Short mmCIF file of C-alpha atoms and ligand atoms in Angstrom, two decimals:
data_model
loop_
_atom_site.label_atom_id
_atom_site.label_comp_id
_atom_site.label_asym_id
_atom_site.label_seq_id
_atom_site.Cartn_x
_atom_site.Cartn_y
_atom_site.Cartn_z
CA MET A 1 -105.53 -237.80 -104.44
CA ASN A 2 -102.72 -239.95 -103.09
CA VAL A 3 -99.94 -237.98 -104.76
CA VAL A 4 -98.01 -235.05 -103.34
CA PHE A 5 -96.45 -232.54 -105.75
CA THR A 6 -93.18 -230.74 -105.03
CA ALA A 7 -91.72 -228.29 -107.54
CA GLY A 8 -88.45 -226.45 -107.96
CA SER A 9 -87.81 -223.76 -110.55
CA ALA A 10 -85.02 -221.63 -111.95
CA THR A 11 -84.56 -219.12 -114.76
CA ASP A 12 -81.54 -217.29 -116.16
CA VAL A 13 -80.98 -214.71 -118.88
CA GLY A 14 -78.09 -216.81 -120.23
CA ARG A 15 -74.70 -215.63 -121.44
CA VAL A 16 -75.70 -213.85 -124.66
CA ARG A 17 -79.13 -212.21 -124.43
CA GLN A 18 -79.72 -208.78 -122.88
CA GLY A 19 -83.07 -209.55 -121.27
CA ASN A 20 -84.95 -212.60 -120.06
CA GLU A 21 -88.12 -213.06 -122.14
CA ASP A 22 -89.03 -216.36 -120.48
CA ALA A 23 -91.61 -216.53 -117.68
CA LEU A 24 -92.74 -219.27 -115.31
CA TYR A 25 -95.44 -220.06 -112.79
CA ALA A 26 -95.16 -222.84 -110.23
CA GLY A 27 -98.30 -223.14 -108.13
CA ARG A 28 -100.23 -225.75 -106.22
CA ARG A 29 -101.56 -227.70 -109.17
CA LEU A 30 -100.35 -225.78 -112.22
CA TRP A 31 -96.80 -225.44 -113.50
CA VAL A 32 -96.11 -223.38 -116.63
CA VAL A 33 -93.17 -222.12 -118.70
CA ALA A 34 -93.49 -219.53 -121.50
CA ASP A 35 -90.80 -218.28 -123.90
CA GLY A 36 -91.64 -214.86 -125.30
CA MET A 37 -90.73 -213.47 -128.71
CA GLY A 38 -90.81 -209.90 -129.99
CA GLY A 39 -88.61 -206.86 -130.35
CA HIS A 40 -87.93 -204.18 -127.71
CA ALA A 41 -88.56 -206.56 -124.79
CA ALA A 42 -92.13 -207.20 -125.98
CA GLY A 43 -91.46 -210.93 -125.64
CA GLU A 44 -91.21 -210.37 -121.92
CA VAL A 45 -94.70 -208.87 -121.93
CA ALA A 46 -96.15 -211.74 -123.99
CA SER A 47 -94.76 -214.51 -121.78
CA GLU A 48 -95.82 -212.67 -118.61
CA VAL A 49 -99.38 -212.10 -119.89
CA ALA A 50 -99.66 -215.79 -120.84
CA VAL A 51 -98.37 -217.09 -117.52
CA THR A 52 -100.50 -214.68 -115.50
CA ARG A 53 -103.64 -215.66 -117.41
CA MET A 54 -102.90 -219.37 -116.98
CA ALA A 55 -102.29 -218.88 -113.25
CA GLY A 56 -106.00 -218.07 -112.98
CA LEU A 57 -106.58 -221.83 -113.37
CA ASP A 58 -104.68 -222.51 -110.18
CA ASP A 59 -106.19 -222.19 -106.75
CA PRO A 60 -103.68 -220.85 -104.25
CA ASP A 61 -106.29 -220.67 -101.48
CA SER A 62 -107.79 -224.12 -101.85
CA THR A 63 -106.61 -225.22 -98.39
CA ALA A 64 -108.51 -222.31 -96.82
CA SER A 65 -111.57 -222.78 -98.98
CA ALA A 66 -114.35 -225.23 -98.27
CA GLN A 67 -115.01 -225.55 -101.97
CA PRO A 68 -111.90 -225.49 -104.12
CA ALA A 69 -112.41 -224.48 -107.74
CA ALA A 70 -113.25 -227.44 -109.96
CA PRO A 71 -110.21 -228.93 -111.68
CA VAL A 72 -110.07 -228.37 -115.43
CA ASP A 73 -110.76 -230.94 -118.11
CA PRO A 74 -108.91 -230.92 -121.44
CA ASP A 75 -111.55 -228.74 -123.17
CA ALA A 76 -111.50 -226.15 -120.38
CA LEU A 77 -107.72 -226.18 -120.51
CA VAL A 78 -107.71 -225.45 -124.25
CA ASP A 79 -110.21 -222.63 -123.63
CA ALA A 80 -107.89 -221.15 -120.99
CA ILE A 81 -104.91 -221.31 -123.36
CA LEU A 82 -106.94 -219.61 -126.11
CA ALA A 83 -108.00 -216.94 -123.58
CA ALA A 84 -104.30 -216.30 -122.89
CA HIS A 85 -103.77 -215.99 -126.66
CA ASP A 86 -106.61 -213.44 -126.84
CA ALA A 87 -105.16 -211.52 -123.88
CA ILE A 88 -101.84 -211.15 -125.72
CA LEU A 89 -103.61 -209.90 -128.86
CA GLU A 90 -105.60 -207.37 -126.79
CA ARG A 91 -102.46 -206.17 -125.07
CA SER A 92 -100.70 -205.81 -128.47
CA ALA A 93 -103.59 -203.72 -129.76
CA ASP A 94 -103.46 -201.44 -126.69
CA ASP A 95 -99.70 -200.98 -126.74
CA PRO A 96 -98.23 -200.29 -130.21
CA GLY A 97 -94.68 -201.02 -128.98
CA THR A 98 -95.64 -204.64 -128.45
CA GLU A 99 -97.29 -205.51 -131.77
CA GLY A 100 -96.23 -208.85 -133.13
CA MET A 101 -95.24 -210.13 -129.69
CA ALA A 102 -95.87 -213.80 -129.09
CA THR A 103 -94.98 -216.64 -126.77
CA THR A 104 -94.73 -220.38 -126.47
CA LEU A 105 -96.44 -222.11 -123.57
CA THR A 106 -96.03 -225.51 -121.97
CA GLY A 107 -96.78 -227.08 -118.64
CA VAL A 108 -98.60 -229.52 -116.45
CA THR A 109 -101.81 -229.15 -114.51
CA LEU A 110 -103.72 -231.43 -112.22
CA GLY A 111 -107.10 -231.86 -113.90
CA VAL A 112 -109.82 -234.34 -114.73
CA ASP A 113 -110.69 -236.39 -117.75
CA GLU A 114 -113.81 -238.54 -117.96
CA GLY A 115 -114.35 -238.18 -114.22
CA GLN A 116 -110.83 -239.31 -113.27
CA GLU A 117 -108.11 -237.18 -111.71
CA ARG A 118 -105.36 -236.84 -114.32
CA LEU A 119 -102.31 -234.85 -115.20
CA LEU A 120 -102.86 -232.69 -118.27
CA VAL A 121 -99.69 -231.78 -120.15
CA PHE A 122 -100.04 -229.02 -122.72
CA ASN A 123 -98.02 -227.05 -125.23
CA VAL A 124 -98.04 -224.46 -127.95
CA GLY A 125 -94.70 -223.90 -129.69
CA ASP A 126 -91.33 -225.44 -128.91
CA SER A 127 -91.05 -225.24 -125.13
CA ARG A 128 -91.15 -228.79 -123.81
CA THR A 129 -92.48 -231.02 -121.06
CA TYR A 130 -90.66 -234.28 -120.36
CA ARG A 131 -91.62 -237.16 -118.08
CA LEU A 132 -88.94 -239.04 -116.16
CA THR A 133 -90.02 -242.50 -115.04
CA ALA A 134 -87.94 -245.08 -113.18
CA ASP A 135 -86.22 -246.14 -116.37
CA ARG A 136 -86.37 -243.33 -118.91
CA LEU A 137 -86.90 -239.72 -119.89
CA VAL A 138 -89.61 -239.24 -122.51
CA GLN A 139 -90.54 -235.98 -124.24
CA VAL A 140 -94.33 -235.77 -123.78
CA THR A 141 -94.95 -232.67 -125.89
CA VAL A 142 -94.27 -232.48 -129.62
CA ASP A 143 -92.68 -229.21 -130.74
CA HIS A 144 -94.76 -226.98 -132.97
CA SER A 145 -91.74 -225.99 -135.03
CA GLU A 146 -90.57 -226.00 -138.63
CA VAL A 147 -87.75 -228.44 -137.88
CA GLN A 148 -90.16 -230.83 -136.10
CA SER A 149 -92.23 -230.90 -139.31
CA LEU A 150 -89.07 -231.87 -141.21
CA VAL A 151 -88.35 -234.59 -138.62
CA ASP A 152 -91.93 -235.88 -139.03
CA GLU A 153 -91.42 -236.02 -142.81
CA GLY A 154 -88.16 -237.91 -142.37
CA VAL A 155 -86.11 -235.06 -143.87
CA LEU A 156 -84.14 -234.41 -140.67
CA THR A 157 -83.14 -236.63 -137.76
CA PRO A 158 -83.85 -235.27 -134.26
CA GLU A 159 -80.07 -234.79 -133.88
CA GLU A 160 -79.90 -232.70 -137.08
CA ALA A 161 -82.94 -230.70 -135.95
CA ARG A 162 -81.21 -229.74 -132.68
CA ILE A 163 -78.49 -227.83 -134.55
CA HIS A 164 -80.47 -226.75 -137.64
CA PRO A 165 -80.27 -222.99 -138.45
CA LEU A 166 -84.10 -222.77 -138.48
CA ARG A 167 -84.51 -224.60 -135.14
CA ASN A 168 -85.94 -221.48 -133.48
CA LEU A 169 -88.79 -221.07 -135.98
CA VAL A 170 -92.04 -222.03 -134.24
CA SER A 171 -95.07 -223.01 -136.31
CA GLN A 172 -97.53 -222.14 -133.54
CA CYS A 173 -97.50 -219.62 -130.72
CA LEU A 174 -99.79 -217.49 -128.58
CA GLY A 175 -100.24 -213.98 -129.97
CA SER A 176 -99.92 -214.87 -133.65
CA ARG A 177 -102.58 -213.89 -136.17
CA ILE A 178 -103.29 -217.58 -136.71
CA VAL A 179 -105.28 -219.05 -133.84
CA PRO A 180 -103.08 -221.72 -132.20
CA ARG A 181 -104.18 -225.32 -131.75
CA PRO A 182 -102.86 -226.35 -128.33
CA ASP A 183 -101.97 -229.99 -127.70
CA VAL A 184 -103.18 -231.62 -124.48
CA PHE A 185 -101.80 -234.99 -123.33
CA VAL A 186 -103.66 -236.89 -120.58
CA LEU A 187 -101.48 -238.90 -118.17
CA ASN A 188 -101.91 -240.70 -114.87
CA PRO A 189 -100.36 -238.98 -111.85
CA HIS A 190 -97.96 -241.76 -110.89
CA PRO A 191 -95.95 -241.52 -107.63
CA GLY A 192 -92.24 -241.58 -108.37
CA ASP A 193 -92.58 -239.86 -111.72
CA ARG A 194 -90.90 -236.51 -112.30
CA TYR A 195 -91.74 -233.87 -114.89
CA LEU A 196 -89.35 -231.42 -116.50
CA ILE A 197 -90.91 -228.29 -118.02
CA CYS A 198 -88.46 -226.07 -119.90
CA SER A 199 -87.81 -223.43 -122.51
CA ASP A 200 -85.61 -224.29 -125.51
CA GLY A 201 -82.70 -222.55 -123.79
CA LEU A 202 -82.36 -225.83 -121.88
CA ASN A 203 -82.97 -228.57 -124.46
CA GLY A 204 -81.18 -226.54 -127.16
CA GLU A 205 -77.99 -226.67 -125.09
CA VAL A 206 -78.21 -229.99 -123.25
CA GLU A 207 -79.01 -233.33 -124.89
CA ASP A 208 -81.84 -235.45 -123.52
CA ALA A 209 -79.49 -238.13 -122.13
CA ASP A 210 -77.70 -235.46 -120.12
CA LEU A 211 -80.99 -233.95 -118.92
CA ALA A 212 -81.90 -237.38 -117.54
CA ALA A 213 -78.48 -237.77 -115.90
CA VAL A 214 -78.72 -234.37 -114.16
CA LEU A 215 -82.25 -235.16 -112.94
CA ARG A 216 -81.15 -238.51 -111.50
CA GLU A 217 -78.17 -236.89 -109.84
CA HIS A 218 -80.49 -234.43 -108.04
CA PRO A 219 -83.59 -236.08 -106.54
CA GLU A 220 -84.72 -232.84 -104.88
CA PRO A 221 -86.60 -230.64 -107.41
CA GLN A 222 -85.03 -227.27 -106.57
CA ALA A 223 -81.52 -228.74 -106.68
CA ALA A 224 -82.39 -230.37 -110.02
CA ALA A 225 -83.75 -227.12 -111.49
CA ASP A 226 -80.63 -225.19 -110.41
CA ALA A 227 -78.32 -227.89 -111.79
CA LEU A 228 -80.14 -227.98 -115.14
CA VAL A 229 -79.87 -224.20 -115.57
CA ALA A 230 -76.18 -224.42 -114.62
CA ALA A 231 -75.68 -227.14 -117.27
CA ALA A 232 -77.30 -224.94 -119.96
CA LEU A 233 -75.06 -222.00 -119.00
CA GLU A 234 -72.00 -224.21 -119.04
CA ALA A 235 -72.96 -225.45 -122.52
CA GLY A 236 -72.99 -221.86 -123.80
CA GLY A 237 -76.16 -220.23 -122.48
CA HIS A 238 -77.05 -218.87 -125.93
CA ASP A 239 -80.68 -218.30 -124.95
CA ASN A 240 -82.75 -217.53 -121.87
CA VAL A 241 -83.18 -220.75 -119.93
CA THR A 242 -86.13 -221.65 -117.70
CA VAL A 243 -86.82 -224.89 -115.88
CA ILE A 244 -89.47 -226.34 -113.58
CA VAL A 245 -88.90 -229.77 -112.05
CA LEU A 246 -91.99 -231.41 -110.57
CA ASN A 247 -91.75 -234.46 -108.33
CA LEU A 248 -94.73 -236.75 -107.69
CA ASP A 249 -94.55 -238.68 -104.42
CA ALA A 250 -96.93 -241.00 -102.67
CA ALA A 251 -98.83 -239.19 -99.91
CA ALA A 252 -98.14 -240.28 -96.33
CA GLU A 253 -100.98 -242.25 -94.70
MG1 LIG B 301 -85.95 -219.57 -126.08
#
């Protein structure tokens, strides 16, 4: 691997909500954001269970270990996401106060596909992963949401979807009675690229062009993550906001 990964992350309850139901994990080769839903703070439990289960894919001790765990392929990644879904259902069954809790999930992991080292970008629900290349910011994930379906059908424009009253209605999540169908996107780990992983508390407040501008203004990932959260708060902070910025750089010789 000739790419070095550096991540920065930030989360904030926002200006309106009482609790922060988002969760994040930023590890060595796995970076995840989850946005929990459910009454009585159950959303907090759902997002935490999801992130903790996913973190099992990472390998914090790989430098100390002669044999690091094998990187995941897209099928193994989907299995891990479905295991996180099952873990939320089990927890709901054990703890009546949390029934109906659910969460979105999105992120990036270093994995393999057809024998090649790749970045695997994944999502369930409407939390997003973007890729910033030298010339543009592209949303890699496609929201699993009711308004995205209306955009796909040509009923709404993306701009109308951003402010639509039903924009928070997800069509897939972890913890629902319907088994989710996670999306996995396979990309090349390209030095110079940056990834933005976020809950809708960011992209619901700040337009994509402004996300790109803030990222370019802050080359260092932690500074970028802090500035993005600050931008969401300044725009109103109506929701919990969570951000991971991941920089890919060429490894030194
Ligand atoms: Mg949210």
